[in-house]
XYZ file of C-alpha atoms in Angstrom:
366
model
C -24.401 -9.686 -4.294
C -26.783 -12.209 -5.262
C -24.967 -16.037 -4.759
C -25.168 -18.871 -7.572
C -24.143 -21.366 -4.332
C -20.543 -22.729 -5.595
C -18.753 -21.051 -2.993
C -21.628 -22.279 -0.083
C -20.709 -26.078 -1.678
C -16.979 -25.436 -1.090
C -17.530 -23.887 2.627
C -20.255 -26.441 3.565
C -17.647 -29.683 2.631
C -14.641 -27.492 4.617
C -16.862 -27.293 7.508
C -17.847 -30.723 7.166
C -14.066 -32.277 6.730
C -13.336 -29.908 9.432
C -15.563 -31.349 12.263
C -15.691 -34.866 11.113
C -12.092 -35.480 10.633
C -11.375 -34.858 14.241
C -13.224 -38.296 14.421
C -11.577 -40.651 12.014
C -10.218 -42.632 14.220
C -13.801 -44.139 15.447
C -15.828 -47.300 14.068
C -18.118 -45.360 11.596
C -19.613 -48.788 10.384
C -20.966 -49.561 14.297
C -23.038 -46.364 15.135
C -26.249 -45.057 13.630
C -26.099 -41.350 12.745
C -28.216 -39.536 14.732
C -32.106 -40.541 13.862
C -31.455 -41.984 11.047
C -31.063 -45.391 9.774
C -28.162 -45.600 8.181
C -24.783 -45.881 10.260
C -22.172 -42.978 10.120
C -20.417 -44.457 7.338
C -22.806 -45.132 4.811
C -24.422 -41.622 5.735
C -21.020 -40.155 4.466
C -21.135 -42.317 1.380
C -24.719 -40.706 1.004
C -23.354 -37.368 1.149
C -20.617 -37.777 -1.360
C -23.149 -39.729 -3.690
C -25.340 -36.700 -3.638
C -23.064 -34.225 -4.424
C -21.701 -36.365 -7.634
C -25.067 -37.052 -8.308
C -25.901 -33.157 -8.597
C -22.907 -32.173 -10.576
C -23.582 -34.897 -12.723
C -27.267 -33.405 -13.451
C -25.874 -30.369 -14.667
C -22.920 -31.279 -16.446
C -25.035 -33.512 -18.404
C -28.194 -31.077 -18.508
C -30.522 -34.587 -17.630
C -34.223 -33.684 -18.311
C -36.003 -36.742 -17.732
C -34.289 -38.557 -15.095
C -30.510 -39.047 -12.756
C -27.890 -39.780 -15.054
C -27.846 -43.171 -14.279
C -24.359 -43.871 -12.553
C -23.531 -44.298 -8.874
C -20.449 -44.110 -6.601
C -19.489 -46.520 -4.176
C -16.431 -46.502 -1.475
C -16.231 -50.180 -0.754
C -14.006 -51.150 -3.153
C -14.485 -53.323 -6.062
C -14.343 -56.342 -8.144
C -10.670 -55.009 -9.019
C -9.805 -55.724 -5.564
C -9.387 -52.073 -4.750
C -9.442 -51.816 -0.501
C -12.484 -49.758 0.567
C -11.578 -46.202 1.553
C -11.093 -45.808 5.110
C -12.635 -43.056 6.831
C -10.265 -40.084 6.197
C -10.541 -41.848 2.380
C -14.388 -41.065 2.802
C -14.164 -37.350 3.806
C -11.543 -37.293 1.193
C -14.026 -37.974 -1.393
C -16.414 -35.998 0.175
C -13.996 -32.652 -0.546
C -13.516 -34.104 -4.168
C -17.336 -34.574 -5.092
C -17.961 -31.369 -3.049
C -15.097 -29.719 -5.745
C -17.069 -31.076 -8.958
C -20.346 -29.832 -7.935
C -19.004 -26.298 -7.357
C -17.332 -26.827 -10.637
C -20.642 -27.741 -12.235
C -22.399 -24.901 -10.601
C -19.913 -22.182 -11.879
C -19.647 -23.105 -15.321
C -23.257 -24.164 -16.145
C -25.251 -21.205 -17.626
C -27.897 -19.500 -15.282
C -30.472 -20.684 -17.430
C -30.008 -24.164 -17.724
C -32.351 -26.201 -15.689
C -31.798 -30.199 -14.942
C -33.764 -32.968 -13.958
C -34.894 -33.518 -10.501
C -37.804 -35.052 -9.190
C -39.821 -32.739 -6.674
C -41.449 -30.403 -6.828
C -41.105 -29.224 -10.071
C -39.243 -32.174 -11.768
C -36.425 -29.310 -12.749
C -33.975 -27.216 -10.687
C -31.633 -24.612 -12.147
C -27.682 -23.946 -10.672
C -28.561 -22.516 -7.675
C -31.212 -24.778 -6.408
C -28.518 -27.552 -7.224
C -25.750 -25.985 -5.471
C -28.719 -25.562 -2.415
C -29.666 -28.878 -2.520
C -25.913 -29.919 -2.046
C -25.534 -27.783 1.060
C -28.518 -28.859 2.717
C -27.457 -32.945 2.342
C -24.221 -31.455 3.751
C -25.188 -29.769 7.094
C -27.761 -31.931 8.132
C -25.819 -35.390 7.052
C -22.554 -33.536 8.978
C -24.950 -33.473 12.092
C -26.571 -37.247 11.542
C -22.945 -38.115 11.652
C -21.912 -35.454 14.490
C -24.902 -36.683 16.812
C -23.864 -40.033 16.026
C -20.673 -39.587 17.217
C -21.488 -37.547 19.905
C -19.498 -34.447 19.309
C -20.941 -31.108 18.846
C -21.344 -29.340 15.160
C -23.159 -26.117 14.497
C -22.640 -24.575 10.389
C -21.707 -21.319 9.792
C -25.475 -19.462 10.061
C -25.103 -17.763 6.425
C -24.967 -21.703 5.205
C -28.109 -22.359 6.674
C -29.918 -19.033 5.689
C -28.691 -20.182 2.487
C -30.539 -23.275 2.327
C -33.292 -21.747 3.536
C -34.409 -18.768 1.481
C -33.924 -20.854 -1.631
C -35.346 -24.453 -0.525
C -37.447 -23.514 2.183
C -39.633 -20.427 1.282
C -42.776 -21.498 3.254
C -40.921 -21.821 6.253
C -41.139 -18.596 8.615
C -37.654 -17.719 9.906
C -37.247 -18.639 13.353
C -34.527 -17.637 15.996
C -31.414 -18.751 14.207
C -31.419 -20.133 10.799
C -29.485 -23.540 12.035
C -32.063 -24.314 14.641
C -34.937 -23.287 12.469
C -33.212 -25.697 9.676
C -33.054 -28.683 11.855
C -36.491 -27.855 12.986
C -37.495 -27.867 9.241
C -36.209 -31.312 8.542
C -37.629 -32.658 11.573
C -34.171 -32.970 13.159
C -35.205 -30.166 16.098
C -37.979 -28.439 18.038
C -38.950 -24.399 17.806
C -41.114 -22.865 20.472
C -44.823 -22.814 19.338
C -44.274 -24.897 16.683
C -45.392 -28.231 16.467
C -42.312 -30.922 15.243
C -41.790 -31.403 11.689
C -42.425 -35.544 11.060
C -42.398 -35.319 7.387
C -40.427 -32.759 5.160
C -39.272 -31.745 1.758
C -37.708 -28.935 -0.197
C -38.910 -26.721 -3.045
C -37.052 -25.366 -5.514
C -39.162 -22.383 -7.615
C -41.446 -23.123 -10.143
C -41.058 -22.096 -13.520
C -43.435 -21.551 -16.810
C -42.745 -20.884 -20.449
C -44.417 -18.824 -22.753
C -43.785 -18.209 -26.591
C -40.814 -15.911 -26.063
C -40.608 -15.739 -22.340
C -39.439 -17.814 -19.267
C -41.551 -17.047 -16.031
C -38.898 -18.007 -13.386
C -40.308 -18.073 -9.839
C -38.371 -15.882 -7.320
C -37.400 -17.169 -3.897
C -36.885 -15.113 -0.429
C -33.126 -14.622 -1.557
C -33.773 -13.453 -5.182
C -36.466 -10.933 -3.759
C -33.986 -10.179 -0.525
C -31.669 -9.037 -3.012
C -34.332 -7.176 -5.756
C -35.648 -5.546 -2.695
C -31.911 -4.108 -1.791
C -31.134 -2.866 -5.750
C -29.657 -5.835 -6.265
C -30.027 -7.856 -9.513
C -31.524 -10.518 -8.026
C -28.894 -13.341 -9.900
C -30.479 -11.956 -13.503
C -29.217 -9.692 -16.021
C -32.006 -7.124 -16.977
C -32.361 -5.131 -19.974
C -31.005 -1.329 -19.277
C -29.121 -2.800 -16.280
C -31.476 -2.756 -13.588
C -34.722 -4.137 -12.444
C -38.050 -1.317 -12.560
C -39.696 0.053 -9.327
C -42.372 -1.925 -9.083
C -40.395 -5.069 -9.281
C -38.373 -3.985 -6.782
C -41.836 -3.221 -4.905
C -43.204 -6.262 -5.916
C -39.899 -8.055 -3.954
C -40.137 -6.640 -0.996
C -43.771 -7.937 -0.475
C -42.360 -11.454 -1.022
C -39.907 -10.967 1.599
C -42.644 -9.318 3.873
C -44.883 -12.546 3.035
C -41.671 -15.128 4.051
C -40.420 -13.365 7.084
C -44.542 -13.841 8.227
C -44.413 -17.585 6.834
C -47.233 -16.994 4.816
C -45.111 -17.110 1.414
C -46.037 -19.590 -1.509
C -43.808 -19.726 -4.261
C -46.441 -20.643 -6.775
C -48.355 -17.686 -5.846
C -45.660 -15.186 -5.430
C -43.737 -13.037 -7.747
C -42.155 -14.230 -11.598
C -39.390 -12.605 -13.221
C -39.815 -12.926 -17.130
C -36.827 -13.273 -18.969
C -36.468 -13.599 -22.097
C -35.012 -16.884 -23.489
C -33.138 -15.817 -26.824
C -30.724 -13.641 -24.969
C -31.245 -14.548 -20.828
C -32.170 -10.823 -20.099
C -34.761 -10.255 -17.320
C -37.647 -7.710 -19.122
C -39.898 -7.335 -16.038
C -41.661 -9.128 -13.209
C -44.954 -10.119 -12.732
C -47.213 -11.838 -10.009
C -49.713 -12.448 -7.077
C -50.413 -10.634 -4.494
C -51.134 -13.533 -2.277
C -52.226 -16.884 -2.108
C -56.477 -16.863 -3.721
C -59.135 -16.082 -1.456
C -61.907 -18.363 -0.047
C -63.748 -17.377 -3.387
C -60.958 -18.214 -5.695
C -60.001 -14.895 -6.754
C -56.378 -13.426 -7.136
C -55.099 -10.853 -7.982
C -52.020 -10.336 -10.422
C -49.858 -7.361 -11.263
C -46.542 -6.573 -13.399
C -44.190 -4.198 -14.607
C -41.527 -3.877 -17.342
C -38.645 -2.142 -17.610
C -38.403 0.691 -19.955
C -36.572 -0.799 -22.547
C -38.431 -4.090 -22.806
C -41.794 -1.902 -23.293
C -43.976 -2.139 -26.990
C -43.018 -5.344 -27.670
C -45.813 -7.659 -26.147
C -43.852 -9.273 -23.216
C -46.373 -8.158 -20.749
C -49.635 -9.522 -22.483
C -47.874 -12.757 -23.492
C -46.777 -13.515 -19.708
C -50.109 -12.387 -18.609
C -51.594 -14.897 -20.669
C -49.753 -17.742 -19.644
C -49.768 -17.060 -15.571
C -53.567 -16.344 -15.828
C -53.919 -19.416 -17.701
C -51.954 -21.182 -15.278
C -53.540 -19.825 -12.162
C -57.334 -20.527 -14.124
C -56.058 -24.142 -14.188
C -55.365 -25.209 -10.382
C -58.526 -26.069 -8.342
C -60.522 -23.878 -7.115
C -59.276 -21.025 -8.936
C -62.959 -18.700 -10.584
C -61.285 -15.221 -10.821
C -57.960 -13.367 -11.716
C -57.840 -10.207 -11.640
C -55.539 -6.680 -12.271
C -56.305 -3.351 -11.248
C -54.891 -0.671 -13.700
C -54.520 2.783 -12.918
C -56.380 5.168 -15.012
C -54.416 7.291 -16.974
C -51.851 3.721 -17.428
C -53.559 3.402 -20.780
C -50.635 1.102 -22.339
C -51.542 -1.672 -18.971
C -55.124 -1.351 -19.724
C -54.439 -2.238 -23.127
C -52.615 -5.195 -21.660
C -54.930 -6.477 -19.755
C -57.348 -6.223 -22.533
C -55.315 -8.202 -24.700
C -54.732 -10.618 -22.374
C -58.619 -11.229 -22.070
C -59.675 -9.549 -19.440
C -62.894 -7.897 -18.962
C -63.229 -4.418 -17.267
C -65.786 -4.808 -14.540
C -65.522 -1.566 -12.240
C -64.220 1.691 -11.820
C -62.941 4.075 -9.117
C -60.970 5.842 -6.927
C -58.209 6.628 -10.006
C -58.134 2.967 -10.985
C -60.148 0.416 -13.123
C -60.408 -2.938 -12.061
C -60.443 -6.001 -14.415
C -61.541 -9.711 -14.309
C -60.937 -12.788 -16.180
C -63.041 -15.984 -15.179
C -62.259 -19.420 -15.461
C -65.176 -20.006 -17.931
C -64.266 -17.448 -20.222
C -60.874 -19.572 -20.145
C -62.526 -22.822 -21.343
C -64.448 -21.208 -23.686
C-alpha cells in the first residue's frame, strides 16, 4: 500500500527520542553536531522548527511563502525557563504529532508553498521532507555526541524514492542517504559537497492536473498498486502500469529525471486519476523526445488525452534545447492518432505497424 508519510513522521521522531534521550544528561549547548555548525542543541531546536514549520504549510494551505511564525525553546520575555534537554525532545515528539496530524487530514490534492524546486509540495513530499530533517539532524546530533544511530532502512528508502529520484540506490538506503546529503562516502562515487531535494513537478491544464510520479508512486503502479491516487473504474490501465515500471527501471540505473519521466493526469473537479502520460527518457543530443499515454477505459471520448498532450508538449517545446516531440501510434489505434492530431502533431513516417508523429518547436511559436 502506497504511504501518504504520517506514520514515517511518527516512527522517525520515536526513533529519534529513542536514541537521543539516552543522552540528556550531556551539555548539548558545548558540542557541534557532527559537520555542522550549529551545536547539538540548537540542531534539535532546528528539527522541531521544521516539523511545525511543515504542518503549518499545510494546515494553512500557504502558496506564496512560510506562514510567517517561528518557535523558539529558550524561553521568553514572560520569564518562562528554557526547556531543558528532555524539554527539547519533548517538543520534538509534539511538533513531530502535528505534522502527522497535518499530513492525515489534508486532502491528497492540496499542494503548499515551499521554495525548491518547484515552489509547491503536496502531503507526502511534506511528510518526506519532515523525515529527512529527522534522520540526518538525529545523526548531526548522534555524531556529535558520539554514540551510534542507524534509522530503521524503510525510513530512509522513504526519503529517498520521493525526495531523491536522481539518486541511484546504493548498498543500503541509510548509507546511500548520508552519502546523498554529503554526510557519507559510497564506493565509486565521488562525495556529495552540495545537495538538495526534489519534490515532483506538477502542471495544469484546463481540466487536468499533470502530477509527476516519483520511484515510490511508480514502485507501487508497477506492483497493481494505486500508486496514492484514486482512478476512475478503480484501477490504473496497462500501459500505465508499463509506463511505471520503466521509471523504476530508469531510478534503480540512476538515470531517472522527474521532469522527464512519467505524469499521472487527474482530474481536478473530482481528484480521480484518468490516465498517465510521459517521456521515455531524458531528450537526445538533437532535442528530440519522445512522449506516450494511455487512459483508462472509462475516462476515454472526453478529450483528456489531447488536452494533457497539449500542455506537456508545450511544456517540453519550452525548456532549452528542446526542437522535437514526438509519439508513435500504432496503426489500427485510430482514436490515438486522432489525438495526436489534435494535439498538433504532424505525421512524418510510417512502418513496421506504427506511424510516427512530430511536433517542432517552431510550429509551437507559430
Amino acid at each position: 500500500m502506497h504511504a501518504s508519510g504520517a506514520d514515517q513522521v511518527e516512527e522517525a521522531v520515536a526513533d529519534c527520542v529513542a536514541a537521543l534521550g539516552a543522552v540528556t544528561d550531556r551539555d548539548w549547548r558545548a558540542v557541534r553536531a557532527g559537520r555542522l555548525e550549529w551545536t547539538c542543541r540548537e540542531t534539535a531546536t532546528h528539527i522541531a522548527s521544521d516539523l511545525i514549520a511543515y504542518a503549518g504549510q499545510l494546515a494553512g494551505r500557504a502558496q506564496n511563502a512560510y506562514v510567517p511564525f517561528e518557535i523558539t525553546l529558550e524561553g521568553s520575555e514572560e520569564g518562562l525557563d528554557p526547556a531543558d534537554n528532555e524539554g527539547a525532545l519533548h517538543v520534538i515528539t509534539t511538533t513531530g504529532a502535528l505534522l502527522a496530524a497535518a499530513v492525515r487530514t489534508t486532502p491528497r490534492s492540496v499542494r503548499a508553498f515551499h521554495p525548491y524546486p518547484f515552489r509547491h509540495a503536496n502531503r507526502e513530499g511534506f511528510a518526506a521532507m519532515g523525515v529527512t530533517e529527522v534522520l540526518l539532524h538525529t545523526h548531526d546530533i548522534a555524531e556529535g555526541l558520539g554514540i551510534g544511530y542507524e534509522p530503521p532502512a524503510d525510513l530512509a528508502s522513504f526519503v529517498l524514492t520521493r525526495l531523491f529520484p536522481q539518486v541511484k540506490p546504493g548498498p543500503t538506503p541509510w548509507r546511500t542517504l548520508l552519502w546523498a546529503t554529503g554526510r557519507g562516502e559510497l564506493p565509486g562515487r565521488e562525495p556529495v559537497t552540495a545537495w538538495r531535494w526534489s519534490n515532483n513537478p506538477v502542471l495544469r491544464s484546463e481540466r487536468l492536473t499533470l502530477e509527476g510520479v516519483t520511484p515510490a508512486a511508480a514502485a507501487d503502479l508497477s506492483l497493481v498498486g494505486d500508486g496514492g491516487f484514486a482512478w476512475v473504474g478503480g484501477a490504473a490501465a496497462d500501459g500505465t502500469r508499463k509506463g511505471a515500471g520503466n521509471v523504476v527501471k530508469q531510478y534503480e540505473e540512476g538515470v531517472f529525471h522527474p521532469e522527464w519521466g512519467m505524469y499521472v493526469l487527474v482530474r481536478r473537479e473530482d481528484d480521480l486519476a484518468v490516465g498517465a502520460m510521459g517521456f521515455h527518457g531524458v531528450p537526445d543530443g538533437d532535442g528530440r523526445v519522445e512522449i506516450g499515454y494511455d487512459l483508462v477505459a472509462g475516462a476515454r471520448g472526453q478529450g483528456y488525452a489531447t488536452e494533457a498532450l497539449r500542455t506537456l508538449s508545450r511544456w517540453a517545446l519550452e525548456q532549452d534545447g528542446i526542437r522535437t516531440v514526438a509519439a508513435v501510434v500504432d496503426h489500427e489505434n485510430v482514436p490515438s492518432q486522432n489525438v495526436v492530431t489534435r494535439a498538433g502533431f504532424t505525421r512524418v513516417s510510417e512502418g513496421m505497424g506504427q506511424i510516427s508523429y512530430e511536433l517542432l518547436s517552431y510550429e509551437l511559436r507559430g
